[in-house]
Amino acid sequence: MTAQTRIPLAIAGIGKIARDQHIPSVAGGEDFDLKAAVSRHGKVEGIENFEDFDAFLAKRPDIRAVSLCTPPEVRFDMAKKAIAAGHDVLMEKPPATTLGEAEALADLAREAGVTLFATWHSRFALGVEPARAWLADKAIRSIEIVWKEDVRRWHPGQAWIWEPGGFGVFDPGINALSILTAIVPGRIRVEKANLSFPANRKQPIAADISMRTASGAPISAAFDWRQEGRQTWDITVETDAGTLRLSKGGAELFIDGVEKTAGPDREYAGIYERFAALIRARESDVDYQPLRLVADAFLCGERREVAAFED
Ligand code: NAP
């Protein structure tokens, strides 16, 4: 694609994920041209910077596409305004703080005729699509998810993540649920959840969830933010035809211990290629199943208080 035909893009919320992934992926791809950043403090060199989203919308209607990389609690207002102004919108995960917000945005995008892309970056990890294809004709017997990481390492100083609407340990845990709902056919349901809240925090630091596939196979998920040392993002599926294991957040796929994946990470490159394809086709991609599972875990979950947590 030539520089003239690239889609002008703005990124809102210049924090960790915008800097680590979005800005480099846009620069390394051929579909978008980063023209503006919108953030109260964060700045991107060499492009126009706005501190206020309304000011950006008023001044740059020519920038057709907007990526929202803020925390979820402010995403609804921004997405609603961007859709009303006729922009195509990409939302980082989780798409919103409630299912009601998320569904309202899908309705608004449909009525406005703009593209809305609720991204799940883990679904673009190398092993996920081949895992889905391999499982398609197998009978699943059980699934075990272990998603254990060190919150201090991955979310340093992010106070919002512990506040209502911040998701706590479900912020990484929803990535596992986004893979689960991509590779397992049918609707998954939550049966039971235990949520561990530090005495001084408003969101859980750990969660154990029992779920079932549509055909009744048990699924266990253990999410924990207190894991130091080796970090674990594994999904193991026992089937009638062998064991499938996704490791490193979906980047590596093993069938009966034999690795089936090779190559560099393309999660965010894949996200921007998909966003461009959706814009060209004038379509949206809004799958809220991972958010529904989180909502259901909170609905039926039993709360336990655990030791206070200091950053
Ligand atoms: P972050 O480092 O806190 O960056 C988000 C930025 O959004 C902030 O730097 C802030 O920039 C802006 N912002 C606007 N309103 C805000 C508010 N009310 N509270 C806090 N910040 C606000 O967070 P992040 O890790 O990039 O995560 C952002 C989103 O990406 C989350 O939904 C997260 O789940 C997702 N994500 C994160 C990762 C990761 O590894 N960190 C990976 C994948 C996806 P200004 O102060 O300049 O406005």
mmCIF file of C-alpha atoms and ligand atoms in Angstrom:
data_model
loop_
_atom_site.group_PDB
_atom_site.id
_atom_site.type_symbol
_atom_site.label_atom_id
_atom_site.label_comp_id
_atom_site.label_asym_id
_atom_site.label_seq_id
_atom_site.Cartn_x
_atom_site.Cartn_y
_atom_site.Cartn_z
ATOM 1 C CA MET A 1 0.000 0.000 0.000
ATOM 2 C CA THR A 2 1.361 3.485 -0.831
ATOM 3 C CA ALA A 3 1.716 6.318 1.668
ATOM 4 C CA GLN A 4 -1.258 8.023 -0.080
ATOM 5 C CA THR A 5 -3.626 5.095 0.473
ATOM 6 C CA ARG A 6 -2.721 4.325 4.083
ATOM 7 C CA ILE A 7 -5.561 4.957 6.518
ATOM 8 C CA PRO A 8 -4.911 7.962 8.777
ATOM 9 C CA LEU A 9 -4.918 6.803 12.420
ATOM 10 C CA ALA A 10 -4.895 8.327 15.904
ATOM 11 C CA ILE A 11 -4.003 6.436 19.085
ATOM 12 C CA ALA A 12 -5.615 7.475 22.375
ATOM 13 C CA GLY A 13 -4.039 6.545 25.735
ATOM 14 C CA ILE A 14 -0.279 6.656 25.330
ATOM 15 C CA GLY A 15 0.765 4.210 28.056
ATOM 16 C CA LYS A 16 2.473 0.808 28.225
ATOM 17 C CA ILE A 17 0.597 -1.078 25.513
ATOM 18 C CA ALA A 18 0.472 1.860 23.106
ATOM 19 C CA ARG A 19 4.256 2.254 23.345
ATOM 20 C CA ASP A 20 5.178 -1.462 23.531
ATOM 21 C CA GLN A 21 2.910 -2.720 20.748
ATOM 22 C CA HIS A 22 0.543 -0.338 18.942
ATOM 23 C CA ILE A 23 2.992 2.343 17.815
ATOM 24 C CA PRO A 24 5.682 -0.144 16.603
ATOM 25 C CA SER A 25 3.076 -2.377 14.904
ATOM 26 C CA VAL A 26 1.506 0.541 13.026
ATOM 27 C CA ALA A 27 4.974 1.759 11.977
ATOM 28 C CA GLY A 28 5.966 -1.746 10.862
ATOM 29 C CA GLY A 29 2.762 -2.360 8.894
ATOM 30 C CA GLU A 30 1.506 -1.016 5.582
ATOM 31 C CA ASP A 31 -2.114 -0.184 6.294
ATOM 32 C CA PHE A 32 -2.113 2.814 8.641
ATOM 33 C CA ASP A 33 -0.369 6.140 8.979
ATOM 34 C CA LEU A 34 -0.124 7.353 12.599
ATOM 35 C CA LYS A 35 -1.084 11.030 12.436
ATOM 36 C CA ALA A 36 -2.048 11.968 16.008
ATOM 37 C CA ALA A 37 -1.879 10.910 19.644
ATOM 38 C CA VAL A 38 -4.445 11.760 22.317
ATOM 39 C CA SER A 39 -3.292 11.483 25.930
ATOM 40 C CA ARG A 40 -3.329 13.698 29.001
ATOM 41 C CA HIS A 41 0.395 13.226 29.676
ATOM 42 C CA GLY A 42 1.874 10.808 27.119
ATOM 43 C CA LYS A 43 3.331 12.310 23.933
ATOM 44 C CA VAL A 44 4.497 10.780 20.641
ATOM 45 C CA GLU A 45 7.287 12.570 18.824
ATOM 46 C CA GLY A 46 6.840 13.729 15.234
ATOM 47 C CA ILE A 47 3.024 13.797 15.120
ATOM 48 C CA GLU A 48 0.269 16.063 16.412
ATOM 49 C CA ASN A 49 -0.473 15.526 20.125
ATOM 50 C CA PHE A 50 -3.776 16.312 21.859
ATOM 51 C CA GLU A 51 -4.460 16.232 25.592
ATOM 52 C CA ASP A 52 -8.210 16.195 25.150
ATOM 53 C CA PHE A 53 -10.307 13.745 23.094
ATOM 54 C CA ASP A 54 -13.009 16.329 22.221
ATOM 55 C CA ALA A 55 -10.343 18.728 20.924
ATOM 56 C CA PHE A 56 -8.919 15.937 18.762
ATOM 57 C CA LEU A 57 -12.352 15.093 17.313
ATOM 58 C CA ALA A 58 -13.099 18.744 16.589
ATOM 59 C CA LYS A 59 -9.763 19.472 14.918
ATOM 60 C CA ARG A 60 -8.962 16.276 12.981
ATOM 61 C CA PRO A 61 -12.111 14.824 11.356
ATOM 62 C CA ASP A 62 -9.806 13.723 8.512
ATOM 63 C CA ILE A 63 -8.253 11.032 10.768
ATOM 64 C CA ARG A 64 -10.657 8.190 10.003
ATOM 65 C CA ALA A 65 -9.466 5.504 12.390
ATOM 66 C CA VAL A 66 -8.919 5.662 16.148
ATOM 67 C CA SER A 67 -7.268 3.076 18.432
ATOM 68 C CA LEU A 68 -8.365 3.282 22.056
ATOM 69 C CA CYS A 69 -5.512 2.118 24.337
ATOM 70 C CA THR A 70 -6.764 3.689 27.563
ATOM 71 C CA PRO A 71 -7.908 1.619 30.556
ATOM 72 C CA PRO A 72 -11.432 0.201 29.996
ATOM 73 C CA GLU A 73 -13.188 2.613 32.377
ATOM 74 C CA VAL A 74 -12.816 5.562 29.989
ATOM 75 C CA ARG A 75 -13.245 3.590 26.777
ATOM 76 C CA PHE A 76 -17.058 3.822 26.504
ATOM 77 C CA ASP A 77 -17.208 7.637 26.404
ATOM 78 C CA MET A 78 -14.347 7.865 23.929
ATOM 79 C CA ALA A 79 -15.708 5.131 21.677
ATOM 80 C CA LYS A 80 -19.208 6.616 21.753
ATOM 81 C CA LYS A 81 -17.917 10.047 20.730
ATOM 82 C CA ALA A 82 -15.610 8.644 18.055
ATOM 83 C CA ILE A 83 -18.434 6.555 16.538
ATOM 84 C CA ALA A 84 -20.795 9.562 16.587
ATOM 85 C CA ALA A 85 -18.113 11.553 14.725
ATOM 86 C CA GLY A 86 -17.983 8.844 12.032
ATOM 87 C CA HIS A 87 -14.626 7.281 12.931
ATOM 88 C CA ASP A 88 -13.721 3.606 12.671
ATOM 89 C CA VAL A 89 -12.746 2.419 16.151
ATOM 90 C CA LEU A 90 -10.354 -0.236 17.486
ATOM 91 C CA MET A 91 -10.687 -1.048 21.188
ATOM 92 C CA GLU A 92 -7.965 -2.673 23.297
ATOM 93 C CA LYS A 93 -9.186 -5.466 25.523
ATOM 94 C CA PRO A 94 -11.324 -5.543 27.614
ATOM 95 C CA PRO A 95 -13.708 -3.609 25.328
ATOM 96 C CA ALA A 96 -15.620 -1.940 28.192
ATOM 97 C CA THR A 97 -16.300 -2.277 31.902
ATOM 98 C CA THR A 98 -19.761 -3.816 31.483
ATOM 99 C CA LEU A 99 -21.578 -5.938 28.914
ATOM 100 C CA GLY A 100 -24.184 -3.183 28.648
ATOM 101 C CA GLU A 101 -21.561 -0.653 27.576
ATOM 102 C CA ALA A 102 -19.998 -3.101 25.153
ATOM 103 C CA GLU A 103 -23.342 -3.981 23.554
ATOM 104 C CA ALA A 104 -24.363 -0.335 23.330
ATOM 105 C CA LEU A 105 -21.166 0.416 21.400
ATOM 106 C CA ALA A 106 -21.863 -2.405 18.945
ATOM 107 C CA ASP A 107 -25.379 -0.987 18.375
ATOM 108 C CA LEU A 108 -24.052 2.555 17.905
ATOM 109 C CA ALA A 109 -21.403 1.423 15.400
ATOM 110 C CA ARG A 110 -23.986 -0.536 13.405
ATOM 111 C CA GLU A 111 -26.382 2.428 13.310
ATOM 112 C CA ALA A 112 -23.579 4.823 12.300
ATOM 113 C CA GLY A 113 -22.213 2.451 9.633
ATOM 114 C CA VAL A 114 -18.662 2.565 11.023
ATOM 115 C CA THR A 115 -16.256 -0.257 11.829
ATOM 116 C CA LEU A 116 -15.932 -1.313 15.481
ATOM 117 C CA PHE A 117 -13.213 -3.827 16.303
ATOM 118 C CA ALA A 118 -13.185 -5.243 19.848
ATOM 119 C CA THR A 119 -9.694 -6.747 19.845
ATOM 120 C CA TRP A 120 -8.466 -9.783 21.760
ATOM 121 C CA HIS A 121 -4.732 -9.718 21.115
ATOM 122 C CA SER A 122 -4.140 -13.248 22.437
ATOM 123 C CA ARG A 123 -6.343 -14.634 19.665
ATOM 124 C CA PHE A 124 -3.650 -13.474 17.219
ATOM 125 C CA ALA A 125 -0.909 -15.486 18.965
ATOM 126 C CA LEU A 126 0.725 -17.997 16.611
ATOM 127 C CA GLY A 127 -0.684 -21.190 18.109
ATOM 128 C CA VAL A 128 -4.329 -20.163 18.483
ATOM 129 C CA GLU A 129 -5.738 -20.617 14.957
ATOM 130 C CA PRO A 130 -3.965 -23.991 14.433
ATOM 131 C CA ALA A 131 -5.247 -25.066 17.863
ATOM 132 C CA ARG A 132 -8.815 -24.174 16.853
ATOM 133 C CA ALA A 133 -8.449 -26.082 13.573
ATOM 134 C CA TRP A 134 -6.996 -29.179 15.317
ATOM 135 C CA LEU A 135 -9.729 -29.259 17.968
ATOM 136 C CA ALA A 136 -12.585 -28.809 15.490
ATOM 137 C CA ASP A 137 -13.116 -32.565 14.930
ATOM 138 C CA LYS A 138 -11.940 -33.868 18.347
ATOM 139 C CA ALA A 139 -13.987 -34.771 21.412
ATOM 140 C CA ILE A 140 -12.787 -32.612 24.326
ATOM 141 C CA ARG A 141 -12.519 -34.471 27.674
ATOM 142 C CA SER A 142 -11.185 -31.675 29.912
ATOM 143 C CA ILE A 143 -9.430 -28.309 29.812
ATOM 144 C CA GLU A 144 -6.997 -26.819 32.334
ATOM 145 C CA ILE A 145 -5.996 -23.147 32.226
ATOM 146 C CA VAL A 146 -3.093 -21.872 34.365
ATOM 147 C CA TRP A 147 -2.509 -18.126 34.007
ATOM 148 C CA LYS A 148 -0.078 -17.010 36.692
ATOM 149 C CA GLU A 149 2.056 -13.874 36.470
ATOM 150 C CA ASP A 150 3.695 -11.191 38.581
ATOM 151 C CA VAL A 151 1.508 -8.079 38.686
ATOM 152 C CA ARG A 152 4.481 -5.954 39.778
ATOM 153 C CA ARG A 153 6.315 -6.897 36.595
ATOM 154 C CA TRP A 154 3.494 -6.446 34.074
ATOM 155 C CA HIS A 155 1.426 -3.640 35.605
ATOM 156 C CA PRO A 156 3.885 -1.441 37.495
ATOM 157 C CA GLY A 157 2.158 1.473 39.208
ATOM 158 C CA GLN A 158 -1.150 0.976 37.349
ATOM 159 C CA ALA A 159 -3.540 2.094 40.113
ATOM 160 C CA TRP A 160 -6.596 1.878 37.792
ATOM 161 C CA ILE A 161 -6.292 -1.899 37.528
ATOM 162 C CA TRP A 162 -7.292 -2.321 41.213
ATOM 163 C CA GLU A 163 -10.263 0.066 40.999
ATOM 164 C CA PRO A 164 -13.871 -0.850 40.079
ATOM 165 C CA GLY A 165 -13.889 -1.449 36.324
ATOM 166 C CA GLY A 166 -10.161 -2.258 36.360
ATOM 167 C CA PHE A 167 -10.707 -6.053 36.258
ATOM 168 C CA GLY A 168 -7.870 -6.979 38.685
ATOM 169 C CA VAL A 169 -6.440 -10.406 37.801
ATOM 170 C CA PHE A 170 -9.094 -10.715 35.088
ATOM 171 C CA ASP A 171 -7.142 -8.125 33.078
ATOM 172 C CA PRO A 172 -4.668 -10.880 32.070
ATOM 173 C CA GLY A 173 -7.162 -13.675 32.770
ATOM 174 C CA ILE A 174 -9.528 -12.414 30.069
ATOM 175 C CA ASN A 175 -6.734 -13.136 27.567
ATOM 176 C CA ALA A 176 -6.953 -16.828 28.469
ATOM 177 C CA LEU A 177 -10.742 -16.663 28.154
ATOM 178 C CA SER A 178 -10.392 -15.010 24.735
ATOM 179 C CA ILE A 179 -8.276 -17.970 23.564
ATOM 180 C CA LEU A 180 -10.624 -20.493 25.187
ATOM 181 C CA THR A 181 -13.681 -19.045 23.429
ATOM 182 C CA ALA A 182 -11.786 -18.961 20.116
ATOM 183 C CA ILE A 183 -10.593 -22.590 20.120
ATOM 184 C CA VAL A 184 -13.522 -24.408 21.757
ATOM 185 C CA PRO A 185 -16.752 -24.674 19.735
ATOM 186 C CA GLY A 186 -20.072 -23.772 21.359
ATOM 187 C CA ARG A 187 -21.014 -21.644 24.341
ATOM 188 C CA ILE A 188 -18.961 -22.046 27.529
ATOM 189 C CA ARG A 189 -20.651 -21.558 30.885
ATOM 190 C CA VAL A 190 -19.301 -20.674 34.316
ATOM 191 C CA GLU A 191 -20.398 -23.009 37.153
ATOM 192 C CA LYS A 192 -18.429 -21.733 40.136
ATOM 193 C CA ALA A 193 -15.764 -19.158 40.984
ATOM 194 C CA ASN A 194 -13.640 -18.271 43.993
ATOM 195 C CA LEU A 195 -12.332 -14.711 43.910
ATOM 196 C CA SER A 196 -9.469 -13.652 46.219
ATOM 197 C CA PHE A 197 -9.489 -9.948 47.111
ATOM 198 C CA PRO A 198 -6.512 -8.447 48.994
ATOM 199 C CA ALA A 199 -7.760 -6.731 52.162
ATOM 200 C CA ASN A 200 -6.707 -3.317 50.797
ATOM 201 C CA ARG A 201 -7.893 -3.729 47.163
ATOM 202 C CA LYS A 202 -11.193 -3.467 45.288
ATOM 203 C CA GLN A 203 -10.409 -6.042 42.596
ATOM 204 C CA PRO A 204 -9.270 -9.695 42.887
ATOM 205 C CA ILE A 205 -5.620 -10.729 42.855
ATOM 206 C CA ALA A 206 -6.501 -14.373 42.104
ATOM 207 C CA ALA A 207 -9.453 -16.371 40.815
ATOM 208 C CA ASP A 208 -10.283 -20.073 40.457
ATOM 209 C CA ILE A 209 -13.092 -20.732 38.000
ATOM 210 C CA SER A 210 -14.942 -23.918 37.104
ATOM 211 C CA MET A 211 -16.616 -23.919 33.692
ATOM 212 C CA ARG A 212 -18.063 -26.416 31.192
ATOM 213 C CA THR A 213 -17.981 -26.668 27.428
ATOM 214 C CA ALA A 214 -21.281 -26.903 25.530
ATOM 215 C CA SER A 215 -20.816 -30.694 25.396
ATOM 216 C CA GLY A 216 -20.241 -30.876 29.175
ATOM 217 C CA ALA A 217 -16.452 -31.258 29.453
ATOM 218 C CA PRO A 218 -15.038 -29.646 32.638
ATOM 219 C CA ILE A 219 -12.777 -26.582 32.397
ATOM 220 C CA SER A 220 -10.675 -25.339 35.323
ATOM 221 C CA ALA A 221 -8.976 -21.939 35.272
ATOM 222 C CA ALA A 222 -6.465 -20.687 37.859
ATOM 223 C CA PHE A 223 -5.580 -17.002 37.553
ATOM 224 C CA ASP A 224 -2.994 -15.584 39.974
ATOM 225 C CA TRP A 225 -1.086 -12.307 40.061
ATOM 226 C CA ARG A 226 1.303 -13.319 42.873
ATOM 227 C CA GLN A 227 3.548 -15.549 40.773
ATOM 228 C CA GLU A 228 7.209 -14.604 41.016
ATOM 229 C CA GLY A 229 9.937 -16.274 38.923
ATOM 230 C CA ARG A 230 8.664 -18.346 36.006
ATOM 231 C CA GLN A 231 5.519 -16.901 34.459
ATOM 232 C CA THR A 232 2.836 -19.341 33.279
ATOM 233 C CA TRP A 233 0.224 -18.779 30.572
ATOM 234 C CA ASP A 234 -0.798 -22.352 29.622
ATOM 235 C CA ILE A 235 -3.963 -24.016 28.316
ATOM 236 C CA THR A 236 -4.038 -27.842 28.186
ATOM 237 C CA VAL A 237 -6.843 -29.660 26.386
ATOM 238 C CA GLU A 238 -7.301 -33.436 26.790
ATOM 239 C CA THR A 239 -9.146 -34.972 23.836
ATOM 240 C CA ASP A 240 -10.049 -38.412 22.467
ATOM 241 C CA ALA A 241 -7.129 -38.047 20.028
ATOM 242 C CA GLY A 242 -4.345 -36.695 22.248
ATOM 243 C CA THR A 243 -3.285 -33.696 24.331
ATOM 244 C CA LEU A 244 -3.132 -30.156 22.999
ATOM 245 C CA ARG A 245 -1.137 -27.566 24.930
ATOM 246 C CA LEU A 246 -0.910 -23.847 24.247
ATOM 247 C CA SER A 247 1.994 -22.238 26.082
ATOM 248 C CA LYS A 248 3.350 -18.698 26.509
ATOM 249 C CA GLY A 249 -0.082 -17.124 26.065
ATOM 250 C CA GLY A 250 -0.819 -18.996 22.834
ATOM 251 C CA ALA A 251 2.539 -18.369 21.166
ATOM 252 C CA GLU A 252 3.525 -22.054 21.288
ATOM 253 C CA LEU A 253 1.324 -25.020 20.352
ATOM 254 C CA PHE A 254 2.177 -28.622 21.263
ATOM 255 C CA ILE A 255 0.252 -31.747 20.228
ATOM 256 C CA ASP A 256 1.234 -34.739 22.383
ATOM 257 C CA GLY A 257 4.426 -32.877 23.320
ATOM 258 C CA VAL A 258 5.489 -32.071 19.739
ATOM 259 C CA GLU A 259 5.742 -28.361 18.919
ATOM 260 C CA LYS A 260 3.664 -27.258 15.937
ATOM 261 C CA THR A 261 4.481 -23.532 15.885
ATOM 262 C CA ALA A 262 7.530 -21.599 14.722
ATOM 263 C CA GLY A 263 8.053 -17.972 13.859
ATOM 264 C CA PRO A 264 8.043 -14.473 15.326
ATOM 265 C CA ASP A 265 5.220 -12.960 17.382
ATOM 266 C CA ARG A 266 2.641 -11.224 15.138
ATOM 267 C CA GLU A 267 -0.165 -10.494 17.606
ATOM 268 C CA TYR A 268 -0.415 -6.763 17.069
ATOM 269 C CA ALA A 269 0.643 -6.878 13.405
ATOM 270 C CA GLY A 270 -2.272 -9.282 12.956
ATOM 271 C CA ILE A 271 -4.632 -6.967 14.825
ATOM 272 C CA TYR A 272 -3.850 -4.017 12.528
ATOM 273 C CA GLU A 273 -4.137 -6.158 9.379
ATOM 274 C CA ARG A 274 -7.564 -7.295 10.573
ATOM 275 C CA PHE A 275 -8.616 -3.713 11.447
ATOM 276 C CA ALA A 276 -7.666 -2.566 7.932
ATOM 277 C CA ALA A 277 -9.568 -5.481 6.343
ATOM 278 C CA LEU A 278 -12.657 -4.692 8.447
ATOM 279 C CA ILE A 279 -12.531 -1.011 7.466
ATOM 280 C CA ARG A 280 -12.234 -1.871 3.772
ATOM 281 C CA ALA A 281 -15.145 -4.317 4.010
ATOM 282 C CA ARG A 282 -17.174 -1.830 6.133
ATOM 283 C CA GLU A 283 -17.659 -4.557 8.762
ATOM 284 C CA SER A 284 -17.317 -4.832 12.549
ATOM 285 C CA ASP A 285 -15.878 -7.580 14.758
ATOM 286 C CA VAL A 286 -17.413 -7.525 18.220
ATOM 287 C CA ASP A 287 -17.269 -10.815 20.091
ATOM 288 C CA TYR A 288 -17.963 -10.255 23.774
ATOM 289 C CA GLN A 289 -17.875 -13.897 24.964
ATOM 290 C CA PRO A 290 -14.661 -13.426 27.033
ATOM 291 C CA LEU A 291 -16.229 -10.411 28.794
ATOM 292 C CA ARG A 292 -19.413 -12.437 29.469
ATOM 293 C CA LEU A 293 -17.380 -15.178 31.187
ATOM 294 C CA VAL A 294 -15.700 -12.580 33.419
ATOM 295 C CA ALA A 295 -19.093 -11.043 34.229
ATOM 296 C CA ASP A 296 -20.485 -14.493 35.070
ATOM 297 C CA ALA A 297 -17.488 -15.275 37.322
ATOM 298 C CA PHE A 298 -18.227 -12.085 39.256
ATOM 299 C CA LEU A 299 -21.976 -12.906 39.320
ATOM 300 C CA CYS A 300 -21.609 -16.385 40.816
ATOM 301 C CA GLY A 301 -18.203 -15.948 42.465
ATOM 302 C CA GLU A 302 -17.552 -16.360 46.175
ATOM 303 C CA ARG A 303 -15.422 -13.577 47.631
ATOM 304 C CA ARG A 304 -12.497 -14.393 49.943
ATOM 305 C CA GLU A 305 -10.259 -11.861 51.652
ATOM 306 C CA VAL A 306 -6.511 -12.491 51.394
ATOM 307 C CA ALA A 307 -3.372 -10.674 52.591
ATOM 308 C CA ALA A 308 -3.115 -6.981 51.696
ATOM 309 C CA PHE A 309 -1.070 -6.280 48.583
ATOM 310 C CA GLU A 310 1.372 -3.375 48.191
ATOM 311 C CA ASP A 311 2.918 -2.499 44.832
HETATM 312 P P1 NAP B 1 -1.305 2.217 31.070
HETATM 313 O O1 NAP B 1 0.158 1.963 30.970
HETATM 314 O O2 NAP B 1 -1.874 2.722 32.348
HETATM 315 O O3 NAP B 1 -1.668 3.200 29.864
HETATM 316 C C1 NAP B 1 -2.966 3.667 29.617
HETATM 317 C C2 NAP B 1 -2.905 5.159 29.363
HETATM 318 O O4 NAP B 1 -4.232 5.639 29.201
HETATM 319 C C3 NAP B 1 -2.324 5.930 30.526
HETATM 320 O O5 NAP B 1 -0.918 6.066 30.430
HETATM 321 C C4 NAP B 1 -3.033 7.271 30.434
HETATM 322 O O6 NAP B 1 -2.240 8.194 29.686
HETATM 323 C C5 NAP B 1 -4.300 7.003 29.644
HETATM 324 N N1 NAP B 1 -5.513 7.206 30.449
HETATM 325 C C6 NAP B 1 -6.619 7.877 30.061
HETATM 326 N N2 NAP B 1 -7.541 7.880 31.016
HETATM 327 C C7 NAP B 1 -7.014 7.216 32.055
HETATM 328 C C8 NAP B 1 -7.502 6.908 33.348
HETATM 329 N N3 NAP B 1 -8.715 7.285 33.769
HETATM 330 N N4 NAP B 1 -6.690 6.204 34.170
HETATM 331 C C9 NAP B 1 -5.461 5.818 33.779
HETATM 332 N N5 NAP B 1 -4.949 6.091 32.547
HETATM 333 C C10 NAP B 1 -5.722 6.793 31.709
HETATM 334 O O7 NAP B 1 -2.134 0.889 30.732
HETATM 335 P P2 NAP B 1 -1.766 -0.229 29.644
HETATM 336 O O8 NAP B 1 -1.033 -1.331 30.289
HETATM 337 O O9 NAP B 1 -1.207 0.408 28.435
HETATM 338 O O10 NAP B 1 -3.235 -0.796 29.376
HETATM 339 C C11 NAP B 1 -4.180 -0.094 28.607
HETATM 340 C C12 NAP B 1 -5.155 -1.102 28.031
HETATM 341 O O11 NAP B 1 -4.419 -2.037 27.231
HETATM 342 C C13 NAP B 1 -5.870 -1.932 29.111
HETATM 343 O O12 NAP B 1 -7.208 -2.160 28.714
HETATM 344 C C14 NAP B 1 -5.101 -3.241 29.132
HETATM 345 O O13 NAP B 1 -5.893 -4.342 29.512
HETATM 346 C C15 NAP B 1 -4.677 -3.357 27.676
HETATM 347 N N6 NAP B 1 -3.469 -4.185 27.483
HETATM 348 C C16 NAP B 1 -2.353 -4.014 28.269
HETATM 349 C C17 NAP B 1 -1.249 -4.845 28.106
HETATM 350 C C18 NAP B 1 0.010 -4.700 28.927
HETATM 351 O O14 NAP B 1 0.913 -5.572 28.836
HETATM 352 N N7 NAP B 1 0.181 -3.681 29.730
HETATM 353 C C19 NAP B 1 -1.273 -5.854 27.142
HETATM 354 C C20 NAP B 1 -2.399 -5.960 26.317
HETATM 355 C C21 NAP B 1 -3.490 -5.120 26.508
HETATM 356 P P3 NAP B 1 -2.381 9.782 30.027
HETATM 357 O O15 NAP B 1 -2.138 9.923 31.491
HETATM 358 O O16 NAP B 1 -1.349 10.373 29.156
HETATM 359 O O17 NAP B 1 -3.793 10.133 29.645
#
